[in-house]
């Protein structure tokens, strides 16, 4: 199966290791970073969301109008707007991009962050709302006749949109979360289920849980699986680990303020971050290249486990996840622009080449098996 790569579409050059050099929204940098991804083999970029950040849909429209091939993953929180309105925004953006949009629905794992914008529901209530929201958005995208909706969180009558996506029947839906409520919602509605990078054994367990949730929802085909990492690469293993420890020192130097900002009442509430912290407490290194101190230093802050090593080592580590059924790799470094270029030049081609080799070998094996079966059938009937 083909493999895809997701990068980050930041609107400024700041990261966990470096303060931004300009405003929160730097249009020139946004386009420059997007073009670096497009020119170096990436498939799509994520426009993330936080309560104080520049509006991701507007920034995504800028990038879509400037670039020709790069696909867009737009993060959206259901508490921000009514689903009928949001569906029109997404359809309009899909038109601007020529059919390059996927929407990543974020339920929100922190009560504190959600309440900044007036959302007072509990986490489980938020997941129920997200599921209803996605159902409505899908209907608005695909129905040409007016319909009513009477749900737990939304009610409206005689609604029909006049703008539809380029993609048919609709754009893709991306979703993430590790709690039972998240798995139930995402298992039912997601085309892509997003996980943070964990050790291989735990990732296999997560994938099995997603598949079980999809079956419980009556789906014949489970969501595609995406896993996210922070790659730290260098020409030799020694240099890569030196770079990793410099990166960790820089995160810690900036991390106190950022961690208090993210978790003002102590540890994280969301299950995914709690899992990352628990994994870090159990060990620093797993499998070929997974390194957890970066996650520990950020309090399990989102995509924060690293893959450390040469491009060959990191590519082999990613292929281990591919063997589990992961076909979308999310990766971003700490020097957003430079690391996007380096990863695109040195890691992506290695992974794609090996996936192509495996696919070709698999097709050849399938052909030989089919040929042997046909010969057996001929001998049996002759």
mmCIF file of C-alpha atoms in Angstrom:
data_model
loop_
_atom_site.group_PDB
_atom_site.id
_atom_site.type_symbol
_atom_site.label_atom_id
_atom_site.label_comp_id
_atom_site.label_asym_id
_atom_site.label_seq_id
_atom_site.Cartn_x
_atom_site.Cartn_y
_atom_site.Cartn_z
ATOM 1 C CA UNK A 1 0.000 0.000 0.000
ATOM 2 C CA UNK A 2 1.296 3.534 -0.635
ATOM 3 C CA UNK A 3 2.658 5.630 2.210
ATOM 4 C CA UNK A 4 1.963 9.343 2.732
ATOM 5 C CA UNK A 5 3.801 12.030 4.683
ATOM 6 C CA UNK A 6 2.233 14.852 6.689
ATOM 7 C CA UNK A 7 4.229 17.901 7.770
ATOM 8 C CA UNK A 8 3.374 21.044 9.686
ATOM 9 C CA UNK A 9 2.077 24.296 8.191
ATOM 10 C CA UNK A 10 3.216 26.746 10.859
ATOM 11 C CA UNK A 11 2.360 30.430 10.500
ATOM 12 C CA UNK A 12 5.638 31.505 12.157
ATOM 13 C CA UNK A 13 9.085 30.056 12.835
ATOM 14 C CA UNK A 14 8.707 29.456 16.576
ATOM 15 C CA UNK A 15 8.975 25.984 18.115
ATOM 16 C CA UNK A 16 9.560 24.284 21.471
ATOM 17 C CA UNK A 17 13.264 25.105 21.115
ATOM 18 C CA UNK A 18 13.209 28.566 19.529
ATOM 19 C CA UNK A 19 11.108 31.701 20.096
ATOM 20 C CA UNK A 20 9.490 33.082 16.969
ATOM 21 C CA UNK A 21 11.336 35.871 15.224
ATOM 22 C CA UNK A 22 8.281 37.841 14.112
ATOM 23 C CA UNK A 23 4.486 38.044 14.449
ATOM 24 C CA UNK A 24 2.197 35.095 15.096
ATOM 25 C CA UNK A 25 1.049 35.223 11.485
ATOM 26 C CA UNK A 26 3.877 35.692 9.000
ATOM 27 C CA UNK A 27 2.361 35.177 5.526
ATOM 28 C CA UNK A 28 5.727 35.005 3.759
ATOM 29 C CA UNK A 29 7.047 32.360 6.165
ATOM 30 C CA UNK A 30 3.802 30.379 5.927
ATOM 31 C CA UNK A 31 4.132 30.146 2.146
ATOM 32 C CA UNK A 32 7.877 29.512 2.306
ATOM 33 C CA UNK A 33 7.428 26.596 4.705
ATOM 34 C CA UNK A 34 4.585 25.177 2.640
ATOM 35 C CA UNK A 35 6.653 25.398 -0.546
ATOM 36 C CA UNK A 36 9.552 23.612 1.170
ATOM 37 C CA UNK A 37 7.200 20.708 1.898
ATOM 38 C CA UNK A 38 5.799 20.689 -1.622
ATOM 39 C CA UNK A 39 9.275 20.745 -3.171
ATOM 40 C CA UNK A 40 10.673 17.954 -0.989
ATOM 41 C CA UNK A 41 8.238 15.095 -1.337
ATOM 42 C CA UNK A 42 5.650 15.717 1.372
ATOM 43 C CA UNK A 43 2.002 14.955 0.606
ATOM 44 C CA UNK A 44 0.176 17.348 2.940
ATOM 45 C CA UNK A 45 0.639 19.756 5.821
ATOM 46 C CA UNK A 46 -1.373 20.326 8.979
ATOM 47 C CA UNK A 47 -2.745 23.714 9.946
ATOM 48 C CA UNK A 48 -3.095 23.224 13.702
ATOM 49 C CA UNK A 49 -5.437 25.033 16.084
ATOM 50 C CA UNK A 50 -5.138 26.642 19.489
ATOM 51 C CA UNK A 51 -7.297 29.233 21.191
ATOM 52 C CA UNK A 52 -4.883 32.115 20.609
ATOM 53 C CA UNK A 53 -3.351 31.179 17.263
ATOM 54 C CA UNK A 54 -4.020 32.707 13.832
ATOM 55 C CA UNK A 55 -7.115 31.330 12.158
ATOM 56 C CA UNK A 56 -6.011 28.132 10.394
ATOM 57 C CA UNK A 57 -8.718 28.165 7.700
ATOM 58 C CA UNK A 58 -7.667 31.618 6.504
ATOM 59 C CA UNK A 59 -3.986 30.666 6.541
ATOM 60 C CA UNK A 60 -4.826 27.449 4.677
ATOM 61 C CA UNK A 61 -6.642 29.455 1.992
ATOM 62 C CA UNK A 62 -3.491 31.543 1.535
ATOM 63 C CA UNK A 63 -1.351 28.452 1.072
ATOM 64 C CA UNK A 64 -3.861 26.735 -1.200
ATOM 65 C CA UNK A 65 -3.892 29.746 -3.499
ATOM 66 C CA UNK A 66 -0.085 29.854 -3.745
ATOM 67 C CA UNK A 67 0.824 26.169 -4.138
ATOM 68 C CA UNK A 68 -0.281 23.665 -6.738
ATOM 69 C CA UNK A 69 0.104 20.143 -5.317
ATOM 70 C CA UNK A 70 0.460 20.182 -1.536
ATOM 71 C CA UNK A 71 -2.631 18.891 0.257
ATOM 72 C CA UNK A 72 -4.045 20.528 3.387
ATOM 73 C CA UNK A 73 -5.134 19.022 6.691
ATOM 74 C CA UNK A 74 -7.193 21.661 8.496
ATOM 75 C CA UNK A 75 -7.689 21.346 12.253
ATOM 76 C CA UNK A 76 -11.113 22.423 13.493
ATOM 77 C CA UNK A 77 -12.816 22.424 16.895
ATOM 78 C CA UNK A 78 -16.587 21.855 16.860
ATOM 79 C CA UNK A 79 -17.184 24.393 19.626
ATOM 80 C CA UNK A 80 -16.083 27.212 17.302
ATOM 81 C CA UNK A 81 -19.036 27.431 14.932
ATOM 82 C CA UNK A 82 -22.298 25.839 13.908
ATOM 83 C CA UNK A 83 -21.735 22.767 11.705
ATOM 84 C CA UNK A 84 -23.767 24.122 8.777
ATOM 85 C CA UNK A 85 -21.510 27.169 8.628
ATOM 86 C CA UNK A 86 -18.329 25.128 9.077
ATOM 87 C CA UNK A 87 -19.319 22.755 6.269
ATOM 88 C CA UNK A 88 -19.609 25.732 3.886
ATOM 89 C CA UNK A 89 -16.204 27.051 4.969
ATOM 90 C CA UNK A 90 -14.654 23.634 4.312
ATOM 91 C CA UNK A 91 -16.404 23.299 0.945
ATOM 92 C CA UNK A 92 -15.208 26.760 -0.077
ATOM 93 C CA UNK A 93 -11.643 25.918 0.941
ATOM 94 C CA UNK A 94 -11.849 22.660 -1.000
ATOM 95 C CA UNK A 95 -12.880 24.740 -4.017
ATOM 96 C CA UNK A 96 -9.973 27.162 -3.515
ATOM 97 C CA UNK A 97 -7.509 24.284 -3.233
ATOM 98 C CA UNK A 98 -8.899 22.340 -6.159
ATOM 99 C CA UNK A 99 -9.884 19.379 -3.994
ATOM 100 C CA UNK A 100 -6.877 19.156 -1.682
ATOM 101 C CA UNK A 101 -8.604 19.455 1.706
ATOM 102 C CA UNK A 102 -8.943 17.003 4.597
ATOM 103 C CA UNK A 103 -10.507 18.190 7.868
ATOM 104 C CA UNK A 104 -9.096 17.128 11.237
ATOM 105 C CA UNK A 105 -11.772 17.422 13.919
ATOM 106 C CA UNK A 106 -10.380 18.200 17.375
ATOM 107 C CA UNK A 107 -12.635 17.468 20.331
ATOM 108 C CA UNK A 108 -10.293 19.064 22.882
ATOM 109 C CA UNK A 109 -8.533 17.275 25.711
ATOM 110 C CA UNK A 110 -8.102 20.187 28.130
ATOM 111 C CA UNK A 111 -11.029 21.780 29.978
ATOM 112 C CA UNK A 112 -8.884 24.870 30.565
ATOM 113 C CA UNK A 113 -8.143 25.347 26.853
ATOM 114 C CA UNK A 114 -11.753 24.722 25.842
ATOM 115 C CA UNK A 115 -13.121 27.203 28.364
ATOM 116 C CA UNK A 116 -10.960 29.947 26.924
ATOM 117 C CA UNK A 117 -13.478 30.029 24.083
ATOM 118 C CA UNK A 118 -16.586 29.383 26.105
ATOM 119 C CA UNK A 119 -16.821 25.583 25.870
ATOM 120 C CA UNK A 120 -17.969 24.177 29.227
ATOM 121 C CA UNK A 121 -18.917 20.605 28.241
ATOM 122 C CA UNK A 122 -17.169 17.646 29.844
ATOM 123 C CA UNK A 123 -14.736 15.648 27.719
ATOM 124 C CA UNK A 124 -17.155 12.783 27.068
ATOM 125 C CA UNK A 125 -19.878 15.290 26.195
ATOM 126 C CA UNK A 126 -17.471 16.951 23.775
ATOM 127 C CA UNK A 127 -16.821 13.657 21.999
ATOM 128 C CA UNK A 128 -20.569 13.053 21.629
ATOM 129 C CA UNK A 129 -20.921 16.545 20.207
ATOM 130 C CA UNK A 130 -18.030 15.987 17.801
ATOM 131 C CA UNK A 131 -19.618 12.819 16.458
ATOM 132 C CA UNK A 132 -22.915 14.620 15.849
ATOM 133 C CA UNK A 133 -21.047 17.558 14.306
ATOM 134 C CA UNK A 134 -19.179 15.348 11.825
ATOM 135 C CA UNK A 135 -22.407 13.591 10.847
ATOM 136 C CA UNK A 136 -23.984 16.967 10.042
ATOM 137 C CA UNK A 137 -20.961 18.239 8.100
ATOM 138 C CA UNK A 138 -20.958 15.102 5.947
ATOM 139 C CA UNK A 139 -24.667 15.595 5.174
ATOM 140 C CA UNK A 140 -24.179 19.251 4.243
ATOM 141 C CA UNK A 141 -21.329 18.275 1.919
ATOM 142 C CA UNK A 142 -23.343 15.607 0.111
ATOM 143 C CA UNK A 143 -27.066 16.471 0.160
ATOM 144 C CA UNK A 144 -28.600 18.582 -2.577
ATOM 145 C CA UNK A 145 -32.012 18.692 -0.954
ATOM 146 C CA UNK A 146 -32.974 20.460 2.274
ATOM 147 C CA UNK A 147 -33.018 18.418 5.467
ATOM 148 C CA UNK A 148 -33.861 18.792 9.153
ATOM 149 C CA UNK A 149 -31.768 17.796 12.147
ATOM 150 C CA UNK A 150 -32.917 17.203 15.714
ATOM 151 C CA UNK A 151 -29.970 16.080 17.805
ATOM 152 C CA UNK A 152 -28.590 16.347 21.294
ATOM 153 C CA UNK A 153 -26.410 19.362 20.507
ATOM 154 C CA UNK A 154 -27.752 20.801 17.237
ATOM 155 C CA UNK A 155 -31.223 21.502 15.847
ATOM 156 C CA UNK A 156 -32.130 23.126 12.546
ATOM 157 C CA UNK A 157 -34.735 22.832 9.804
ATOM 158 C CA UNK A 158 -34.914 22.936 6.011
ATOM 159 C CA UNK A 159 -31.186 23.431 5.472
ATOM 160 C CA UNK A 160 -29.361 23.035 2.171
ATOM 161 C CA UNK A 161 -26.012 24.485 1.118
ATOM 162 C CA UNK A 162 -25.238 26.134 -2.199
ATOM 163 C CA UNK A 163 -21.494 25.378 -2.130
ATOM 164 C CA UNK A 164 -20.104 21.846 -2.383
ATOM 165 C CA UNK A 165 -16.620 20.358 -2.249
ATOM 166 C CA UNK A 166 -14.633 19.532 -5.361
ATOM 167 C CA UNK A 167 -13.909 16.085 -3.937
ATOM 168 C CA UNK A 168 -16.669 13.574 -4.416
ATOM 169 C CA UNK A 169 -18.459 12.373 -2.517
ATOM 170 C CA UNK A 170 -16.714 14.569 0.088
ATOM 171 C CA UNK A 171 -13.360 15.545 1.643
ATOM 172 C CA UNK A 172 -11.731 13.176 4.100
ATOM 173 C CA UNK A 173 -12.349 13.304 7.843
ATOM 174 C CA UNK A 174 -9.408 12.976 10.225
ATOM 175 C CA UNK A 175 -9.741 12.344 13.964
ATOM 176 C CA UNK A 176 -7.633 11.509 17.006
ATOM 177 C CA UNK A 177 -7.900 10.460 20.629
ATOM 178 C CA UNK A 178 -7.102 7.540 22.928
ATOM 179 C CA UNK A 179 -10.000 7.463 25.405
ATOM 180 C CA UNK A 180 -12.960 5.078 25.028
ATOM 181 C CA UNK A 181 -15.187 8.013 24.074
ATOM 182 C CA UNK A 182 -12.693 9.086 21.395
ATOM 183 C CA UNK A 183 -12.417 5.595 19.964
ATOM 184 C CA UNK A 184 -16.203 5.274 19.751
ATOM 185 C CA UNK A 185 -16.585 8.588 17.904
ATOM 186 C CA UNK A 186 -13.576 8.228 15.634
ATOM 187 C CA UNK A 187 -14.189 4.557 14.973
ATOM 188 C CA UNK A 188 -17.616 5.496 13.656
ATOM 189 C CA UNK A 189 -16.812 8.632 11.644
ATOM 190 C CA UNK A 190 -13.114 8.944 10.751
ATOM 191 C CA UNK A 191 -11.498 8.186 7.416
ATOM 192 C CA UNK A 192 -8.097 8.699 9.074
ATOM 193 C CA UNK A 193 -7.400 7.924 12.721
ATOM 194 C CA UNK A 194 -4.423 9.812 14.169
ATOM 195 C CA UNK A 195 -2.144 8.452 16.891
ATOM 196 C CA UNK A 196 0.913 9.908 18.595
ATOM 197 C CA UNK A 197 4.147 7.985 18.294
ATOM 198 C CA UNK A 198 4.363 5.233 20.911
ATOM 199 C CA UNK A 199 6.447 2.044 21.074
ATOM 200 C CA UNK A 200 5.541 -0.536 18.450
ATOM 201 C CA UNK A 201 3.753 -2.876 20.868
ATOM 202 C CA UNK A 202 1.556 -0.111 22.229
ATOM 203 C CA UNK A 203 0.879 1.252 18.743
ATOM 204 C CA UNK A 204 -0.304 -2.191 17.657
ATOM 205 C CA UNK A 205 -2.679 -2.200 20.631
ATOM 206 C CA UNK A 206 -3.978 1.239 19.667
ATOM 207 C CA UNK A 207 -4.575 0.157 16.077
ATOM 208 C CA UNK A 208 -6.446 -2.923 17.263
ATOM 209 C CA UNK A 209 -8.628 -0.689 19.456
ATOM 210 C CA UNK A 210 -9.434 1.589 16.486
ATOM 211 C CA UNK A 211 -10.349 -1.412 14.338
ATOM 212 C CA UNK A 212 -12.557 -2.819 17.107
ATOM 213 C CA UNK A 213 -14.342 0.532 17.467
ATOM 214 C CA UNK A 214 -14.948 0.656 13.715
ATOM 215 C CA UNK A 215 -16.406 -2.854 13.761
ATOM 216 C CA UNK A 216 -18.603 -1.943 16.728
ATOM 217 C CA UNK A 217 -19.934 0.977 14.671
ATOM 218 C CA UNK A 218 -20.863 -1.418 11.871
ATOM 219 C CA UNK A 219 -18.122 -0.413 9.448
ATOM 220 C CA UNK A 220 -16.729 -2.915 6.969
ATOM 221 C CA UNK A 221 -13.551 -0.914 6.371
ATOM 222 C CA UNK A 222 -11.572 0.626 9.263
ATOM 223 C CA UNK A 223 -9.999 4.112 9.154
ATOM 224 C CA UNK A 224 -6.517 4.557 7.779
ATOM 225 C CA UNK A 225 -3.918 4.952 10.520
ATOM 226 C CA UNK A 226 -1.621 7.950 10.951
ATOM 227 C CA UNK A 227 1.188 8.098 13.527
ATOM 228 C CA UNK A 228 3.139 11.238 14.489
ATOM 229 C CA UNK A 229 6.805 11.674 15.463
ATOM 230 C CA UNK A 230 9.484 14.336 15.967
ATOM 231 C CA UNK A 231 12.468 13.123 13.882
ATOM 232 C CA UNK A 232 15.995 14.154 14.891
ATOM 233 C CA UNK A 233 18.409 13.102 12.140
ATOM 234 C CA UNK A 234 22.098 13.579 11.385
ATOM 235 C CA UNK A 235 24.719 11.919 9.116
ATOM 236 C CA UNK A 236 25.960 9.574 11.888
ATOM 237 C CA UNK A 237 24.384 8.009 14.961
ATOM 238 C CA UNK A 238 26.780 9.882 17.222
ATOM 239 C CA UNK A 239 25.906 13.237 15.672
ATOM 240 C CA UNK A 240 22.193 12.424 15.805
ATOM 241 C CA UNK A 241 22.325 11.719 19.540
ATOM 242 C CA UNK A 242 24.381 14.846 20.171
ATOM 243 C CA UNK A 243 21.712 16.798 18.302
ATOM 244 C CA UNK A 244 18.985 15.055 20.320
ATOM 245 C CA UNK A 245 20.508 16.079 23.637
ATOM 246 C CA UNK A 246 21.010 19.670 22.438
ATOM 247 C CA UNK A 247 17.362 19.704 21.398
ATOM 248 C CA UNK A 248 16.249 18.400 24.781
ATOM 249 C CA UNK A 249 18.309 21.042 26.582
ATOM 250 C CA UNK A 250 16.688 23.756 24.465
ATOM 251 C CA UNK A 251 13.196 22.380 25.169
ATOM 252 C CA UNK A 252 13.882 22.389 28.901
ATOM 253 C CA UNK A 253 15.276 25.925 28.727
ATOM 254 C CA UNK A 254 11.986 27.146 27.211
ATOM 255 C CA UNK A 255 9.667 24.509 28.604
ATOM 256 C CA UNK A 256 8.807 25.771 32.069
ATOM 257 C CA UNK A 257 6.671 28.637 30.858
ATOM 258 C CA UNK A 258 5.130 26.627 28.024
ATOM 259 C CA UNK A 259 4.290 23.676 30.261
ATOM 260 C CA UNK A 260 2.584 25.893 32.852
ATOM 261 C CA UNK A 261 0.655 27.530 30.002
ATOM 262 C CA UNK A 262 -0.526 24.144 28.664
ATOM 263 C CA UNK A 263 -1.314 22.475 32.014
ATOM 264 C CA UNK A 264 -1.991 25.254 34.543
ATOM 265 C CA UNK A 265 -3.724 22.864 36.953
ATOM 266 C CA UNK A 266 -1.058 20.150 36.934
ATOM 267 C CA UNK A 267 -0.777 17.221 34.518
ATOM 268 C CA UNK A 268 -2.641 16.798 31.247
ATOM 269 C CA UNK A 269 -6.280 15.669 31.211
ATOM 270 C CA UNK A 270 -6.243 13.943 27.839
ATOM 271 C CA UNK A 271 -5.538 10.221 27.657
ATOM 272 C CA UNK A 272 -3.016 10.524 24.826
ATOM 273 C CA UNK A 273 -0.702 12.824 26.771
ATOM 274 C CA UNK A 274 -1.071 10.704 29.889
ATOM 275 C CA UNK A 275 0.034 7.689 27.846
ATOM 276 C CA UNK A 276 3.112 9.538 26.578
ATOM 277 C CA UNK A 277 4.127 10.526 30.104
ATOM 278 C CA UNK A 278 3.663 6.964 31.376
ATOM 279 C CA UNK A 279 5.766 5.583 28.517
ATOM 280 C CA UNK A 280 8.527 8.113 29.260
ATOM 281 C CA UNK A 281 8.501 7.141 32.941
ATOM 282 C CA UNK A 282 8.984 3.497 31.975
ATOM 283 C CA UNK A 283 11.994 4.138 29.756
ATOM 284 C CA UNK A 284 13.853 6.578 27.521
ATOM 285 C CA UNK A 285 14.493 4.386 24.467
ATOM 286 C CA UNK A 286 12.260 1.889 22.684
ATOM 287 C CA UNK A 287 12.563 -0.243 19.574
ATOM 288 C CA UNK A 288 15.014 1.052 16.925
ATOM 289 C CA UNK A 289 14.938 4.795 17.533
ATOM 290 C CA UNK A 290 12.004 5.989 19.674
ATOM 291 C CA UNK A 291 13.185 8.450 22.342
ATOM 292 C CA UNK A 292 10.819 9.733 25.031
ATOM 293 C CA UNK A 293 12.592 12.552 26.964
ATOM 294 C CA UNK A 294 11.245 15.156 24.527
ATOM 295 C CA UNK A 295 7.713 14.084 25.469
ATOM 296 C CA UNK A 296 8.546 14.126 29.179
ATOM 297 C CA UNK A 297 10.021 17.629 28.907
ATOM 298 C CA UNK A 298 6.807 19.001 27.374
ATOM 299 C CA UNK A 299 4.458 17.194 29.764
ATOM 300 C CA UNK A 300 3.227 14.901 26.997
ATOM 301 C CA UNK A 301 2.428 17.908 24.861
ATOM 302 C CA UNK A 302 0.951 16.526 21.663
ATOM 303 C CA UNK A 303 3.231 15.015 19.047
ATOM 304 C CA UNK A 304 6.399 14.929 21.160
ATOM 305 C CA UNK A 305 8.137 11.526 21.043
ATOM 306 C CA UNK A 306 11.259 11.627 18.885
ATOM 307 C CA UNK A 307 12.879 9.239 16.416
ATOM 308 C CA UNK A 308 16.660 9.669 16.644
ATOM 309 C CA UNK A 309 19.349 8.448 14.259
ATOM 310 C CA UNK A 310 20.710 8.583 10.758
ATOM 311 C CA UNK A 311 18.208 8.885 7.901
ATOM 312 C CA UNK A 312 18.596 5.147 7.356
ATOM 313 C CA UNK A 313 17.823 4.342 11.003
ATOM 314 C CA UNK A 314 14.793 6.627 11.109
ATOM 315 C CA UNK A 315 13.513 5.255 7.784
ATOM 316 C CA UNK A 316 13.817 1.694 9.109
ATOM 317 C CA UNK A 317 11.966 2.707 12.269
ATOM 318 C CA UNK A 318 9.148 4.207 10.207
ATOM 319 C CA UNK A 319 8.942 1.043 8.133
ATOM 320 C CA UNK A 320 8.405 -0.913 11.347
ATOM 321 C CA UNK A 321 5.263 1.161 11.895
ATOM 322 C CA UNK A 322 4.283 0.702 8.255
ATOM 323 C CA UNK A 323 4.423 -3.059 8.868
ATOM 324 C CA UNK A 324 1.821 -2.572 11.630
ATOM 325 C CA UNK A 325 -0.580 -0.994 9.128
ATOM 326 C CA UNK A 326 0.403 2.683 9.436
ATOM 327 C CA UNK A 327 0.236 4.313 6.002
ATOM 328 C CA UNK A 328 0.384 8.018 6.962
ATOM 329 C CA UNK A 329 3.496 9.329 8.723
ATOM 330 C CA UNK A 330 3.259 12.686 10.479
ATOM 331 C CA UNK A 331 6.648 14.258 11.155
ATOM 332 C CA UNK A 332 8.006 17.653 12.107
ATOM 333 C CA UNK A 333 11.324 18.728 13.481
ATOM 334 C CA UNK A 334 12.249 21.551 15.817
ATOM 335 C CA UNK A 335 13.800 23.736 13.119
ATOM 336 C CA UNK A 336 10.574 23.726 11.148
ATOM 337 C CA UNK A 337 11.942 24.817 7.779
ATOM 338 C CA UNK A 338 15.371 23.190 7.831
ATOM 339 C CA UNK A 339 14.127 19.905 9.265
ATOM 340 C CA UNK A 340 11.272 19.714 6.716
ATOM 341 C CA UNK A 341 13.829 20.013 3.927
ATOM 342 C CA UNK A 342 16.267 17.520 5.474
ATOM 343 C CA UNK A 343 13.581 14.932 6.212
ATOM 344 C CA UNK A 344 12.187 15.346 2.708
ATOM 345 C CA UNK A 345 15.590 14.941 1.098
ATOM 346 C CA UNK A 346 17.015 12.143 3.200
ATOM 347 C CA UNK A 347 14.229 10.090 4.820
ATOM 348 C CA UNK A 348 11.126 10.229 2.626
ATOM 349 C CA UNK A 349 12.877 8.780 -0.476
ATOM 350 C CA UNK A 350 14.238 5.850 1.554
ATOM 351 C CA UNK A 351 10.812 4.962 2.937
ATOM 352 C CA UNK A 352 9.054 5.342 -0.414
ATOM 353 C CA UNK A 353 11.651 3.213 -2.205
ATOM 354 C CA UNK A 354 11.385 0.380 0.313
ATOM 355 C CA UNK A 355 7.571 0.503 0.301
ATOM 356 C CA UNK A 356 7.606 0.340 -3.512
ATOM 357 C CA UNK A 357 10.028 -2.607 -3.400
ATOM 358 C CA UNK A 358 7.831 -4.449 -0.917
ATOM 359 C CA UNK A 359 4.691 -3.742 -2.930
ATOM 360 C CA UNK A 360 6.347 -5.034 -6.111
ATOM 361 C CA UNK A 361 7.556 -8.147 -4.305
ATOM 362 C CA UNK A 362 4.089 -8.711 -2.879
ATOM 363 C CA UNK A 363 2.485 -8.402 -6.305
ATOM 364 C CA UNK A 364 5.011 -10.843 -7.722
ATOM 365 C CA UNK A 365 4.255 -13.325 -4.944
ATOM 366 C CA UNK A 366 0.533 -12.904 -5.537
ATOM 367 C CA UNK A 367 1.062 -13.509 -9.242
ATOM 368 C CA UNK A 368 3.064 -16.676 -8.585
ATOM 369 C CA UNK A 369 0.417 -17.916 -6.165
ATOM 370 C CA UNK A 370 -2.352 -17.268 -8.691
ATOM 371 C CA UNK A 371 -0.361 -19.014 -11.422
ATOM 372 C CA UNK A 372 0.238 -22.059 -9.242
ATOM 373 C CA UNK A 373 -3.464 -22.202 -8.382
ATOM 374 C CA UNK A 374 -4.398 -22.090 -12.071
ATOM 375 C CA UNK A 375 -1.911 -24.856 -12.893
ATOM 376 C CA UNK A 376 -3.298 -27.004 -10.095
ATOM 377 C CA UNK A 377 -6.807 -26.458 -11.412
ATOM 378 C CA UNK A 378 -5.726 -27.452 -14.917
ATOM 379 C CA UNK A 379 -4.053 -30.632 -13.680
ATOM 380 C CA UNK A 380 -7.079 -31.528 -11.577
ATOM 381 C CA UNK A 381 -9.511 -31.213 -14.501
ATOM 382 C CA UNK A 382 -7.327 -32.769 -17.199
#
